[in-house]
Tab-separated table of C-alpha atoms and ligand atoms in Angstrom:
chain	number	residue	atom	x	y	z
A	1012	MET	CA	-35.403	-12.221	-150.439
A	1013	LYS	CA	-36.575	-13.792	-147.185
A	1014	ARG	CA	-39.432	-12.083	-145.426
A	1015	ARG	CA	-37.449	-12.191	-142.166
A	1016	ASN	CA	-34.679	-10.161	-143.788
A	1017	PHE	CA	-37.202	-7.759	-145.186
A	1018	ILE	CA	-38.607	-7.070	-141.747
A	1019	LYS	CA	-35.148	-6.680	-140.251
A	1020	ASN	CA	-34.098	-4.278	-142.993
A	1021	ALA	CA	-37.320	-2.358	-142.789
A	1022	ALA	CA	-36.784	-1.823	-139.094
A	1023	LEU	CA	-33.246	-0.642	-139.677
A	1024	THR	CA	-34.011	1.944	-142.309
A	1025	SER	CA	-36.112	5.053	-142.144
A	1026	ALA	CA	-37.466	3.846	-145.434
A	1027	GLY	CA	-38.973	0.998	-143.560
A	1028	LEU	CA	-41.818	3.333	-142.731
A	1029	ALA	CA	-43.157	2.673	-146.178
A	1030	ILE	CA	-44.477	-0.684	-145.253
A	1031	GLY	CA	-47.538	-0.629	-147.493
A	1032	ASN	CA	-45.876	-0.301	-150.845
A	1033	SER	CA	-42.786	-2.155	-149.813
A	1034	LEU	CA	-44.674	-5.213	-148.805
A	1035	THR	CA	-46.506	-5.277	-152.076
A	1036	ASN	CA	-43.293	-4.849	-154.005
A	1037	CYS	CA	-41.579	-7.429	-151.874
A	1038	ALA	CA	-44.243	-10.001	-152.527
A	1039	ASP	CA	-44.053	-9.279	-156.243
A	1040	SER	CA	-40.337	-9.583	-156.355
A	1041	GLU	CA	-40.366	-12.831	-154.437
A	1042	SER	CA	-42.721	-14.364	-156.899
A	1043	LYS	CA	-40.749	-13.252	-159.962
A	1044	ASP	CA	-37.134	-13.580	-158.973
A	1045	ASN	CA	-34.912	-13.486	-156.005
A	1046	LYS	CA	-32.764	-10.459	-156.583
A	1047	SER	CA	-34.750	-7.347	-155.838
A	1048	ASP	CA	-33.203	-5.735	-152.787
A	1049	VAL	CA	-34.789	-2.555	-154.079
A	1050	ALA	CA	-38.016	-3.607	-152.449
A	1051	VAL	CA	-36.325	-3.698	-149.062
A	1052	SER	CA	-36.159	0.010	-148.609
A	1053	THR	CA	-38.707	1.529	-150.908
A	1054	ASN	CA	-39.667	4.922	-149.580
A	1055	LYS	CA	-43.273	5.873	-149.522
A	1056	LEU	CA	-44.735	6.066	-153.006
A	1057	PRO	CA	-45.904	7.847	-154.986
A	1058	LEU	CA	-43.528	10.768	-154.957
A	1059	VAL	CA	-42.674	13.731	-157.127
A	1060	ILE	CA	-39.694	16.070	-157.090
A	1061	ALA	CA	-39.037	19.187	-159.126
A	1062	THR	CA	-36.375	21.800	-159.575
A	1063	TRP	CA	-36.870	25.068	-157.716
A	1064	HIS	CA	-39.889	26.312	-155.818
A	1065	VAL	CA	-42.870	24.968	-157.714
A	1066	LYS	CA	-45.340	23.707	-155.145
A	1067	ASN	CA	-48.338	24.298	-157.403
A	1068	ALA	CA	-46.742	22.081	-160.016
A	1069	THR	CA	-45.925	19.284	-157.565
A	1070	THR	CA	-49.439	19.562	-156.128
A	1071	LYS	CA	-50.905	18.967	-159.560
A	1072	ALA	CA	-48.570	16.046	-160.201
A	1073	MET	CA	-49.387	14.483	-156.832
A	1074	GLU	CA	-53.139	14.751	-157.448
A	1075	ILE	CA	-52.646	12.602	-160.511
A	1076	LEU	CA	-50.389	10.123	-158.749
A	1077	GLN	CA	-52.723	9.760	-155.767
A	1078	ALA	CA	-55.607	9.066	-158.100
A	1079	GLY	CA	-53.613	6.155	-159.512
A	1080	GLY	CA	-52.363	8.037	-162.580
A	1081	THR	CA	-49.050	7.333	-164.239
A	1082	ALA	CA	-45.789	9.101	-163.514
A	1083	LEU	CA	-45.826	10.182	-167.162
A	1084	ASP	CA	-49.159	11.992	-166.823
A	1085	ALA	CA	-48.018	13.480	-163.534
A	1086	VAL	CA	-44.830	15.057	-164.857
A	1087	GLU	CA	-46.532	16.379	-167.962
A	1088	GLN	CA	-49.392	17.951	-166.042
A	1089	GLY	CA	-47.050	19.286	-163.369
A	1090	CYS	CA	-44.850	21.007	-165.940
A	1091	ARG	CA	-47.896	22.512	-167.623
A	1092	VAL	CA	-48.728	24.407	-164.444
A	1093	GLU	CA	-45.478	26.352	-164.691
A	1094	GLU	CA	-45.698	26.758	-168.459
A	1095	ALA	CA	-49.034	28.499	-168.065
A	1096	ASP	CA	-47.837	30.759	-165.243
A	1097	ILE	CA	-46.901	34.094	-166.797
A	1098	ASN	CA	-45.068	35.059	-163.622
A	1099	ASN	CA	-42.490	32.361	-164.221
A	1100	SER	CA	-40.093	34.138	-166.561
A	1101	SER	CA	-38.103	31.115	-167.611
A	1102	VAL	CA	-40.781	28.688	-168.746
A	1103	GLY	CA	-43.568	28.738	-171.328
A	1104	LYS	CA	-45.730	31.835	-171.619
A	1105	GLY	CA	-43.994	34.817	-170.025
A	1106	GLY	CA	-40.558	33.246	-170.546
A	1107	LEU	CA	-37.793	35.771	-171.212
A	1108	PRO	CA	-36.953	36.038	-174.917
A	1109	ASP	CA	-33.704	35.653	-176.808
A	1110	ARG	CA	-31.703	38.763	-177.684
A	1111	ASP	CA	-33.945	39.423	-180.694
A	1112	GLY	CA	-37.103	39.394	-178.586
A	1113	ASN	CA	-38.293	35.912	-179.597
A	1114	VAL	CA	-39.509	33.499	-176.926
A	1115	THR	CA	-38.223	30.070	-177.917
A	1116	LEU	CA	-38.934	26.985	-175.868
A	1117	ASP	CA	-37.115	23.707	-175.266
A	1118	ALA	CA	-38.729	20.697	-173.583
A	1119	CYS	CA	-38.548	16.955	-173.310
A	1120	ILE	CA	-40.235	14.010	-171.666
A	1121	MET	CA	-39.200	10.410	-171.011
A	1122	ASP	CA	-41.250	7.434	-169.873
A	1123	LYS	CA	-40.699	4.174	-168.028
A	1124	TYR	CA	-39.888	2.317	-171.230
A	1125	GLY	CA	-37.088	4.711	-172.155
A	1126	ASN	CA	-39.256	6.294	-174.839
A	1127	CYS	CA	-38.652	9.992	-175.213
A	1128	GLY	CA	-39.713	13.043	-177.151
A	1129	SER	CA	-38.436	16.576	-177.323
A	1130	VAL	CA	-38.919	19.928	-178.969
A	1131	VAL	CA	-36.292	22.585	-179.504
A	1132	TYR	CA	-36.613	26.218	-180.530
A	1133	LEU	CA	-40.397	25.981	-180.423
A	1134	GLN	CA	-42.213	29.290	-180.812
A	1135	ASN	CA	-45.765	30.449	-180.042
A	1136	ILE	CA	-46.922	27.293	-178.273
A	1137	THR	CA	-47.228	27.489	-174.480
A	1138	HIS	CA	-47.224	23.821	-173.579
A	1139	ALA	CA	-43.945	22.656	-175.040
A	1140	VAL	CA	-43.881	19.625	-172.741
A	1141	SER	CA	-47.137	18.337	-174.219
A	1142	VAL	CA	-45.796	18.811	-177.734
A	1143	ALA	CA	-42.747	16.787	-176.674
A	1144	ARG	CA	-45.064	14.045	-175.471
A	1145	LYS	CA	-46.875	14.050	-178.816
A	1146	VAL	CA	-43.515	13.752	-180.585
A	1147	MET	CA	-42.798	10.723	-178.401
A	1148	GLU	CA	-46.162	9.079	-178.872
A	1149	ASP	CA	-47.307	10.084	-182.338
A	1150	THR	CA	-44.155	10.226	-184.460
A	1151	PRO	CA	-41.286	7.864	-185.252
A	1152	HIS	CA	-38.860	10.601	-184.093
A	1153	VAL	CA	-37.397	11.817	-180.837
A	1154	MET	CA	-36.855	15.493	-181.557
A	1155	LEU	CA	-38.554	18.175	-183.630
A	1156	ALA	CA	-37.182	21.693	-184.025
A	1157	GLY	CA	-38.369	25.186	-184.828
A	1158	GLU	CA	-40.968	25.687	-187.515
A	1159	GLY	CA	-41.406	21.929	-188.000
A	1160	ALA	CA	-42.144	21.492	-184.313
A	1161	LYS	CA	-44.648	24.349	-184.412
A	1162	GLN	CA	-46.404	23.010	-187.489
A	1163	PHE	CA	-46.590	19.586	-185.878
A	1164	ALA	CA	-48.035	21.093	-182.692
A	1165	MET	CA	-50.687	22.953	-184.663
A	1166	SER	CA	-51.571	19.786	-186.549
A	1167	LYS	CA	-52.228	18.237	-183.128
A	1168	GLY	CA	-54.570	21.048	-182.134
A	1169	PHE	CA	-52.239	23.304	-180.135
A	1170	GLN	CA	-53.204	26.945	-180.556
A	1171	PRO	CA	-50.495	29.472	-181.478
A	1172	GLU	CA	-50.192	32.434	-179.099
A	1173	ASP	CA	-47.895	35.358	-178.458
A	1174	LEU	CA	-45.704	34.186	-175.566
A	1175	LEU	CA	-43.974	37.522	-174.965
A	1176	THR	CA	-45.797	39.177	-172.071
A	1177	GLU	CA	-45.618	42.899	-171.303
A	1178	ALA	CA	-43.351	42.204	-168.332
A	1179	SER	CA	-40.931	40.078	-170.361
A	1180	LYS	CA	-40.911	42.625	-173.154
A	1181	GLU	CA	-40.088	45.409	-170.711
A	1182	ALA	CA	-37.269	43.375	-169.176
A	1183	TRP	CA	-35.878	42.659	-172.643
A	1184	GLU	CA	-36.033	46.325	-173.622
A	1185	LYS	CA	-34.146	47.246	-170.484
A	1186	TRP	CA	-31.573	44.554	-171.235
A	1187	LYS	CA	-31.116	45.908	-174.765
A	1188	ILE	CA	-29.786	49.226	-173.446
A	1189	GLU	CA	-26.547	47.517	-172.503
A	1190	ALA	CA	-27.099	44.218	-174.304
A	1191	LYS	CA	-24.496	42.456	-172.185
A	1192	TYR	CA	-24.848	38.739	-172.268
A	1193	LYS	CA	-24.272	37.125	-168.920
A	1194	PRO	CA	-25.868	33.939	-167.645
A	1195	ILE	CA	-27.972	34.811	-164.639
A	1196	ILE	CA	-27.427	32.650	-161.571
A	1197	ASN	CA	-30.697	31.489	-159.981
A	1198	ILE	CA	-33.269	33.535	-161.866
A	1199	GLU	CA	-35.903	34.529	-159.317
A	1200	ASN	CA	-35.659	31.282	-157.428
A	1201	HIS	CA	-37.747	29.378	-159.947
A	1202	ASP	CA	-36.225	28.560	-163.253
A	1203	THR	CA	-36.343	25.808	-165.810
A	1204	ILE	CA	-38.722	23.233	-164.411
A	1205	GLY	CA	-37.550	19.663	-164.346
A	1206	MET	CA	-39.821	17.110	-162.731
A	1207	LEU	CA	-39.385	13.438	-161.824
A	1208	ALA	CA	-42.112	11.183	-160.470
A	1209	ILE	CA	-42.597	7.629	-159.268
A	1210	ASP	CA	-46.151	6.374	-159.410
A	1211	LYS	CA	-47.939	3.834	-157.231
A	1212	ASN	CA	-46.634	1.037	-159.435
A	1213	GLY	CA	-43.071	2.151	-158.786
A	1214	ASP	CA	-42.582	3.332	-162.367
A	1215	ILE	CA	-40.536	6.446	-163.094
A	1216	SER	CA	-40.957	9.213	-165.665
A	1217	GLY	CA	-39.487	12.687	-166.081
A	1218	ALA	CA	-39.974	15.935	-167.976
A	1219	CYS	CA	-38.243	19.232	-168.418
A	1220	THR	CA	-39.416	22.545	-169.908
A	1221	THR	CA	-37.795	25.960	-170.318
A	1222	SER	CA	-37.512	29.124	-172.333
A	1223	GLY	CA	-33.764	28.643	-171.941
A	1224	LEU	CA	-31.274	31.262	-170.992
A	1225	ALA	CA	-32.614	34.774	-171.106
A	1226	TYR	CA	-31.258	36.849	-174.018
A	1227	LYS	CA	-29.514	33.884	-175.585
A	1228	MET	CA	-28.400	34.049	-179.216
A	1229	GLY	CA	-31.134	33.409	-181.760
A	1230	GLY	CA	-31.188	29.673	-182.502
A	1231	ARG	CA	-29.460	28.667	-179.279
A	1232	VAL	CA	-30.614	25.362	-177.787
A	1233	GLY	CA	-29.713	24.329	-174.248
A	1234	ASP	CA	-29.527	21.081	-172.366
A	1235	SER	CA	-33.190	20.828	-171.432
A	1236	PRO	CA	-34.453	19.082	-174.603
A	1237	ILE	CA	-31.342	16.935	-175.004
A	1238	ILE	CA	-32.018	13.448	-173.697
A	1239	GLY	CA	-29.178	12.451	-171.392
A	1240	SER	CA	-28.170	16.034	-170.695
A	1241	GLY	CA	-31.203	17.885	-169.333
A	1242	LEU	CA	-33.089	14.707	-168.441
A	1243	PHE	CA	-32.595	10.979	-168.251
A	1244	VAL	CA	-34.839	8.210	-166.962
A	1245	ASP	CA	-33.970	4.551	-166.549
A	1246	ASN	CA	-36.871	2.799	-164.904
A	1247	GLU	CA	-34.592	0.125	-163.447
A	1248	ILE	CA	-32.277	2.611	-161.776
A	1249	GLY	CA	-33.697	6.106	-161.380
A	1250	ALA	CA	-33.824	9.493	-163.041
A	1251	CYS	CA	-32.174	12.895	-163.066
A	1252	VAL	CA	-32.990	16.354	-164.358
A	1253	ALA	CA	-30.814	19.446	-164.652
A	1254	THR	CA	-31.133	23.196	-164.467
A	1255	GLY	CA	-28.664	26.017	-164.970
A	1256	LEU	CA	-26.194	26.808	-167.733
A	1257	GLY	CA	-27.118	24.196	-170.297
A	1258	GLU	CA	-23.831	24.321	-172.173
A	1259	GLU	CA	-22.018	22.970	-169.121
A	1260	VAL	CA	-24.597	20.236	-168.612
A	1261	VAL	CA	-24.345	19.148	-172.254
A	1262	LYS	CA	-20.542	18.990	-172.087
A	1263	THR	CA	-20.736	16.426	-169.299
A	1264	VAL	CA	-23.975	14.695	-170.412
A	1265	GLY	CA	-25.031	15.421	-166.878
A	1266	SER	CA	-28.322	13.606	-166.326
A	1267	PHE	CA	-27.146	10.410	-167.954
A	1268	LEU	CA	-24.012	10.612	-165.850
A	1269	VAL	CA	-26.042	10.878	-162.643
A	1270	VAL	CA	-28.172	7.858	-163.554
A	1271	GLU	CA	-25.092	5.828	-164.474
A	1272	LEU	CA	-23.451	6.746	-161.184
A	1273	MET	CA	-26.557	5.524	-159.373
A	1274	ARG	CA	-26.342	2.320	-161.390
A	1275	GLN	CA	-22.844	1.878	-160.003
A	1276	GLY	CA	-24.204	2.109	-156.476
A	1277	LYS	CA	-24.093	5.787	-155.581
A	1278	SER	CA	-27.059	7.329	-153.815
A	1279	PRO	CA	-28.917	10.084	-155.701
A	1280	GLN	CA	-27.189	12.653	-153.487
A	1281	GLN	CA	-23.716	11.240	-154.095
A	1282	ALA	CA	-24.385	10.982	-157.823
A	1283	CYS	CA	-25.516	14.622	-158.091
A	1284	GLU	CA	-22.441	15.736	-156.169
A	1285	GLU	CA	-20.121	13.772	-158.418
A	1286	ALA	CA	-21.747	15.195	-161.555
A	1287	ILE	CA	-21.219	18.731	-160.240
A	1288	ARG	CA	-17.619	17.866	-159.405
A	1289	ARG	CA	-17.083	16.825	-163.031
A	1290	ILE	CA	-18.039	20.346	-164.077
A	1291	VAL	CA	-16.128	22.346	-161.505
A	1292	SER	CA	-12.960	20.271	-161.694
A	1293	LYS	CA	-12.379	20.893	-165.380
A	1294	PRO	CA	-9.199	22.803	-166.029
A	1295	ASN	CA	-10.008	26.504	-166.532
A	1296	SER	CA	-13.643	26.070	-165.562
A	1297	ASN	CA	-15.221	29.421	-164.735
A	1298	TYR	CA	-17.814	27.740	-162.561
A	1299	LYS	CA	-17.910	30.684	-160.162
A	1300	ASP	CA	-19.815	32.577	-162.833
A	1301	PHE	CA	-22.574	30.112	-163.580
A	1302	GLN	CA	-25.036	27.835	-161.881
A	1303	VAL	CA	-25.819	24.179	-162.530
A	1304	GLY	CA	-28.114	22.134	-160.315
A	1305	TYR	CA	-29.238	18.513	-160.442
A	1306	ILE	CA	-32.049	16.637	-158.756
A	1307	ALA	CA	-32.298	12.857	-158.843
A	1308	VAL	CA	-34.364	9.965	-157.583
A	1309	ASN	CA	-33.581	6.282	-157.486
A	1310	LYS	CA	-35.841	3.260	-157.749
A	1311	LYS	CA	-36.070	3.074	-153.969
A	1312	GLY	CA	-37.577	6.548	-153.843
A	1313	GLU	CA	-34.465	8.124	-152.328
A	1314	THR	CA	-33.778	11.608	-153.634
A	1315	GLY	CA	-30.841	13.980	-153.929
A	1316	SER	CA	-30.034	17.470	-155.137
A	1317	TYR	CA	-26.863	19.480	-155.478
A	1318	ALA	CA	-25.698	22.645	-157.202
A	1319	ILE	CA	-22.603	24.735	-157.741
A	1320	HIS	CA	-23.983	27.823	-155.985
A	1321	GLN	CA	-26.225	28.419	-153.024
A	1322	TRP	CA	-29.995	28.923	-153.320
A	1323	PHE	CA	-30.803	26.102	-155.659
A	1324	SER	CA	-33.754	24.187	-154.277
A	1325	MET	CA	-35.905	21.152	-154.875
A	1326	THR	CA	-39.620	20.822	-154.248
A	1327	LYS	CA	-40.598	17.382	-153.028
A	1328	PHE	CA	-44.080	15.990	-152.491
A	1329	GLN	CA	-44.153	12.679	-150.677
A	1330	ASP	CA	-46.241	11.136	-147.937
A	1331	GLY	CA	-48.576	14.132	-147.699
A	1332	VAL	CA	-45.781	16.689	-147.378
A	1333	ASN	CA	-45.125	19.190	-150.160
A	1334	GLU	CA	-41.982	21.101	-149.281
A	1335	GLN	CA	-39.209	23.119	-150.764
A	1336	ASN	CA	-35.742	22.057	-149.612
A	1337	GLN	CA	-32.607	24.105	-150.112
A	1338	SER	CA	-29.956	22.068	-151.879
A	1339	ASP	CA	-26.451	21.616	-150.681
A	1340	TYR	CA	-23.894	23.282	-152.953
A	1341	TYR	CA	-20.254	23.285	-153.958
A	1342	ILE	CA	-19.084	26.851	-153.361
A	1343	LYS	CA	-19.371	27.330	-149.646
A	1344	LYS	CA	-17.417	30.600	-149.605
A	1345	GLN	CA	-17.578	33.137	-152.375
B	2020	SD4	C1	-30.793	26.107	-170.553
B	2020	SD4	N1	-30.804	24.754	-168.586
B	2020	SD4	O1	-31.426	26.435	-171.541
B	2020	SD4	C2	-31.556	25.722	-169.333
B	2020	SD4	C3	-31.915	26.960	-168.627
B	2020	SD4	C4	-31.924	26.916	-167.171
B	2020	SD4	O2	-31.414	27.985	-165.270
B	2020	SD4	O3	-32.093	25.905	-166.546
B	2020	SD4	N2	-31.641	28.021	-166.570
B	2020	SD4	O4	-29.568	26.134	-170.506
C-alpha cells in the first residue's frame, strides 16, 4: 500500500483517527507484503468488547491491555471479574443452578493462534474460564467435562467451593413450586459473559463463561463452551461471541458463521445481523420466545452487535471510553 493512499483513506474514514497504531501497522505491512488494506482503517487499539453490562470486567481487561498485556490475558481476567461476582446470577459463583439445584459451569477461551480450551458441566470451581485456559495450555485436549474437569482443575490448584449462594438457592426453591421450564429472555441485563479483545499488537482473543440456562436439565450443556458456537476467533479476520438460548446458537454454529461472514466481506454488524436472520428465518422457529445475541469485532477494530429481542447490550472499552451500548434487534414490534 502506498503511503499517499493510506493518508487519503485515513482522512476519509472515522477510523483514520487511529493514526498511531495504524501507521505502525502500515509500516509493518509495507515491509512484509503489499496486501494489507486492514492497516488502512484500523480503529484505535487496544479495545475490548463484552456481552451485556459488565463495565467492571471491561475495565479489568483494559488495564491489562493498556499495560501491554495480551488479549488472551485480558479476556481471561475480564471474565474472572464476573465469575467472582455473586450478584451475577448467570456466571460463576452465584450462578443459578439446574433443576436439581446444582450449579454447573461452561466456559471456553481461544487465542490468536486458534488454540482453544473449554470446560463443560464443571462444578464447584468458580473460575471456569481459567480452567479452560489450563485445558488449552496444559493438556493435549480441547474440552474436559464434569468430574474429569473438576479433578483436573484441582490438580492445577483450583480450590473447590460451594457455588450455590443463598440468593440463588432461594430463587431455585421458588422456581421449584411450579417447576416450569422456560428460557428467560435477558436475565437481569447481564448474562453469560462473552468477551473479545484486540491488544496493542493487533492480536485477537476471546472467552466465554456461564452457568448456562437457569433450571436446565441436569447434564445440559449449552453453546458457550462449544468452539464455533459460543465463541470463535480467527486472528486474520475477527471474532464473535454469543449469548442467549444456546441450543439455537449451536444449531447454526453461530460464532463461526459470523466470522466466516466477515471473511466474505461483511462488517461485524452485518455479520451479526445475518447470523440472527439464520435463526429467525427457520421454518417453525419460535424465536419470539427466546433471545440470542451476538457481538463481533473484525481485524480493523470495527465492532457489531445484534439480537433477536430488545435490551441486549454490549459493553465496549476503547480510546478511554468504557460504555454500554444497546444493541439493535430483530423484533421491532412485539
Ligand atoms: C447457554 N448461552 O447456556 C448460554 C446461556 C446464556 O443468556 O447466554 N443465557 O445457553
